[in-house]
Amino acid sequence: MKKLFRLQYNAPVTLTFALLSLAALWLNGLTRGWTNTYLFSVWQSGLADFFTYPRFFLHVLGHTDYSHYITNFMMILILGPGLEERYGSRRILVCIVITAFVSGLVHWLCFPGVMLLGASGIVFMMIVMSSLAGMKNGYIPVTLILVLVLYLGSEIRDAVVLTDNVSQLSHIIGGACGAVLGLKK
């Protein structure tokens, strides 16, 4: 008898990232917020605090609720497989780690009284990298220019006009990391 279909773990970094973040969300529920506060968010804790350093990276796994998680990972699950196919899984993992560290460090340095968690910086890194995927022979795709203009304009406007719990700076950092890391061969 022929098998009708087989499952393929087609984008290991993207899928593992999504599953780890889902596990972090469940763990946060079980611990009544402790894990988000002490593991899966970055805030200006002291340098003597051992957990300060892993939080520079782990904050991208934390989400406040399922809506926050789904909003980020719907885009990551759409963009990630194509990026892994184009750039390779190892490179995408490195891009995620670098973007997490840069956004975590900038947040730690610039916003002493505010916690940051979530993968939206990674989403915007992937959006910009996806736009760069069409770049060939030194030609800059018009789609990249439009994404950058629309995206940066929107984020800068939101940062000035809105007072919400969204870190537009993380989005901008993610987009900048995507542009720099997507251009490197």
CSV table of C-alpha atoms in Angstrom, one decimal:
chain,number,residue,atom,x,y,z
A,1,MET,CA,0.0,0.0,0.0
A,2,LYS,CA,1.3,3.4,-0.9
A,3,LYS,CA,1.6,6.1,1.7
A,4,LEU,CA,-0.6,9.1,0.9
A,5,PHE,CA,1.7,11.6,2.5
A,6,ARG,CA,4.6,12.0,4.8
A,7,LEU,CA,5.5,14.8,7.1
A,8,GLN,CA,8.7,16.7,6.6
A,9,TYR,CA,10.5,18.8,9.2
A,10,ASN,CA,11.3,21.1,6.3
A,11,ALA,CA,12.6,24.2,8.2
A,12,PRO,CA,14.3,22.9,11.3
A,13,VAL,CA,15.4,26.3,12.7
A,14,THR,CA,12.0,27.9,12.1
A,15,LEU,CA,10.0,24.9,13.5
A,16,THR,CA,12.2,24.4,16.5
A,17,PHE,CA,12.1,28.2,17.3
A,18,ALA,CA,8.2,28.0,17.1
A,19,LEU,CA,8.1,25.0,19.3
A,20,LEU,CA,10.6,26.3,21.9
A,21,SER,CA,8.6,29.6,22.1
A,22,LEU,CA,5.3,27.6,22.5
A,23,ALA,CA,7.0,25.6,25.3
A,24,ALA,CA,8.1,28.9,26.9
A,25,LEU,CA,4.5,30.2,26.7
A,26,TRP,CA,3.2,27.1,28.4
A,27,LEU,CA,5.9,27.2,31.0
A,28,ASN,CA,5.1,30.8,31.7
A,29,GLY,CA,1.4,29.8,32.3
A,30,LEU,CA,2.5,27.0,34.7
A,31,THR,CA,4.8,29.3,36.7
A,32,ARG,CA,2.2,32.2,36.7
A,33,GLY,CA,4.6,34.6,35.0
A,34,TRP,CA,7.8,33.7,36.7
A,35,THR,CA,9.6,32.4,33.6
A,36,ASN,CA,8.7,35.4,31.5
A,37,THR,CA,10.0,37.7,34.2
A,38,TYR,CA,13.2,35.9,35.0
A,39,LEU,CA,14.1,34.0,31.8
A,40,PHE,CA,12.1,35.1,28.7
A,41,SER,CA,12.3,38.9,28.9
A,42,VAL,CA,15.1,41.3,29.0
A,43,TRP,CA,15.3,44.2,31.4
A,44,GLN,CA,18.0,46.2,33.1
A,45,SER,CA,19.1,43.8,35.8
A,46,GLY,CA,22.5,44.1,37.3
A,47,LEU,CA,25.6,42.6,35.6
A,48,ALA,CA,26.2,40.5,38.7
A,49,ASP,CA,22.8,38.7,38.0
A,50,PHE,CA,23.7,35.5,36.2
A,51,PHE,CA,20.4,35.5,34.3
A,52,THR,CA,21.1,38.9,32.7
A,53,TYR,CA,23.3,37.3,30.1
A,54,PRO,CA,21.0,34.5,28.9
A,55,ARG,CA,18.0,37.0,28.8
A,56,PHE,CA,19.8,38.9,26.0
A,57,PHE,CA,19.0,35.9,23.9
A,58,LEU,CA,16.0,34.2,25.5
A,59,HIS,CA,13.7,37.2,25.4
A,60,VAL,CA,12.7,36.3,21.8
A,61,LEU,CA,11.1,33.0,23.2
A,62,GLY,CA,8.8,34.8,25.6
A,63,HIS,CA,5.3,36.0,24.8
A,64,THR,CA,2.6,37.5,26.9
A,65,ASP,CA,-0.2,35.3,25.6
A,66,TYR,CA,-1.4,33.1,22.7
A,67,SER,CA,-2.4,36.2,20.6
A,68,HIS,CA,1.1,37.7,20.9
A,69,TYR,CA,2.6,34.3,20.1
A,70,ILE,CA,0.4,33.7,17.1
A,71,THR,CA,0.9,37.2,15.7
A,72,ASN,CA,4.7,36.7,15.6
A,73,PHE,CA,4.9,33.0,14.6
A,74,MET,CA,2.3,33.2,11.8
A,75,MET,CA,4.8,35.5,10.0
A,76,ILE,CA,7.9,33.5,11.1
A,77,LEU,CA,6.3,30.2,9.9
A,78,ILE,CA,5.5,31.9,6.5
A,79,LEU,CA,8.9,33.5,6.0
A,80,GLY,CA,11.3,31.2,7.8
A,81,PRO,CA,11.1,28.1,5.4
A,82,GLY,CA,11.9,30.2,2.3
A,83,LEU,CA,14.7,31.9,4.1
A,84,GLU,CA,16.2,28.6,5.3
A,85,GLU,CA,16.0,27.2,1.8
A,86,ARG,CA,17.7,30.3,0.4
A,87,TYR,CA,20.3,31.0,3.1
A,88,GLY,CA,20.5,27.7,4.9
A,89,SER,CA,19.4,26.7,8.4
A,90,ARG,CA,22.7,27.5,10.1
A,91,ARG,CA,22.8,31.0,8.7
A,92,ILE,CA,19.2,31.7,9.7
A,93,LEU,CA,20.0,30.5,13.2
A,94,VAL,CA,23.0,32.8,13.4
A,95,CYS,CA,20.7,35.7,12.2
A,96,ILE,CA,18.1,35.0,14.9
A,97,VAL,CA,20.8,34.8,17.6
A,98,ILE,CA,22.5,38.0,16.5
A,99,THR,CA,19.2,39.9,16.2
A,100,ALA,CA,18.1,38.6,19.6
A,101,PHE,CA,21.4,39.8,21.2
A,102,VAL,CA,21.5,43.2,19.5
A,103,SER,CA,17.8,44.0,20.3
A,104,GLY,CA,18.2,42.7,23.9
A,105,LEU,CA,21.4,44.6,24.5
A,106,VAL,CA,20.0,47.9,23.1
A,107,HIS,CA,16.9,47.5,25.1
A,108,TRP,CA,18.9,46.7,28.3
A,109,LEU,CA,21.1,49.8,27.7
A,110,CYS,CA,18.4,52.3,26.7
A,111,PHE,CA,15.2,51.3,28.6
A,112,PRO,CA,16.1,50.7,32.3
A,113,GLY,CA,12.5,50.4,33.6
A,114,VAL,CA,10.9,48.4,30.8
A,115,MET,CA,10.8,44.7,30.1
A,116,LEU,CA,11.0,43.4,26.5
A,117,LEU,CA,9.8,40.0,25.3
A,118,GLY,CA,8.7,38.5,22.0
A,119,ALA,CA,9.9,37.7,18.6
A,120,SER,CA,8.7,40.7,16.6
A,121,GLY,CA,12.3,41.8,16.0
A,122,ILE,CA,12.9,38.4,14.4
A,123,VAL,CA,9.8,38.9,12.3
A,124,PHE,CA,11.1,42.2,10.9
A,125,MET,CA,14.5,40.7,10.4
A,126,MET,CA,12.9,38.0,8.3
A,127,ILE,CA,10.7,40.5,6.4
A,128,VAL,CA,13.7,42.5,5.3
A,129,MET,CA,15.8,39.4,4.5
A,130,SER,CA,12.9,38.1,2.4
A,131,SER,CA,12.8,41.3,0.4
A,132,LEU,CA,16.6,41.0,-0.2
A,133,ALA,CA,16.1,37.5,-1.5
A,134,GLY,CA,15.3,38.9,-4.9
A,135,MET,CA,18.6,40.8,-5.2
A,136,LYS,CA,20.6,39.6,-8.2
A,137,ASN,CA,23.8,40.9,-9.9
A,138,GLY,CA,23.9,44.0,-7.8
A,139,TYR,CA,20.4,45.2,-8.7
A,140,ILE,CA,18.3,46.4,-5.7
A,141,PRO,CA,14.7,45.1,-5.9
A,142,VAL,CA,12.1,47.8,-5.8
A,143,THR,CA,10.2,45.5,-3.4
A,144,LEU,CA,13.0,46.0,-0.9
A,145,ILE,CA,12.9,49.8,-1.2
A,146,LEU,CA,9.1,49.7,-0.7
A,147,VAL,CA,9.3,47.4,2.3
A,148,LEU,CA,11.9,49.6,3.9
A,149,VAL,CA,10.1,52.9,3.2
A,150,LEU,CA,6.7,51.6,4.3
A,151,TYR,CA,8.0,49.6,7.2
A,152,LEU,CA,10.4,52.2,8.6
A,153,GLY,CA,8.0,55.0,8.0
A,154,SER,CA,5.3,53.1,9.9
A,155,GLU,CA,7.6,52.2,12.8
A,156,ILE,CA,8.9,55.7,13.2
A,157,ARG,CA,5.4,57.2,13.1
A,158,ASP,CA,4.2,54.6,15.6
A,159,ALA,CA,7.1,55.3,17.9
A,160,VAL,CA,6.3,59.1,17.9
A,161,VAL,CA,2.5,58.9,18.0
A,162,LEU,CA,1.5,55.8,19.9
A,163,THR,CA,1.9,55.0,23.5
A,164,ASP,CA,1.4,51.2,23.5
A,165,ASN,CA,3.3,48.2,24.7
A,166,VAL,CA,5.0,47.6,21.3
A,167,SER,CA,8.7,48.1,21.0
A,168,GLN,CA,9.1,49.8,17.6
A,169,LEU,CA,12.8,50.1,18.3
A,170,SER,CA,13.0,46.3,18.3
A,171,HIS,CA,11.2,46.2,15.0
A,172,ILE,CA,13.7,48.7,13.6
A,173,ILE,CA,16.7,46.8,15.0
A,174,GLY,CA,15.3,43.6,13.6
A,175,GLY,CA,14.9,45.2,10.1
A,176,ALA,CA,18.4,46.7,10.3
A,177,CYS,CA,19.8,43.3,11.3
A,178,GLY,CA,17.9,41.7,8.4
A,179,ALA,CA,19.3,44.2,5.9
A,180,VAL,CA,22.9,43.8,7.1
A,181,LEU,CA,22.8,40.0,7.5
A,182,GLY,CA,20.8,39.5,4.3
A,183,LEU,CA,23.4,41.3,2.3
A,184,LYS,CA,26.3,39.3,3.5
A,185,LYS,CA,27.1,36.3,1.3
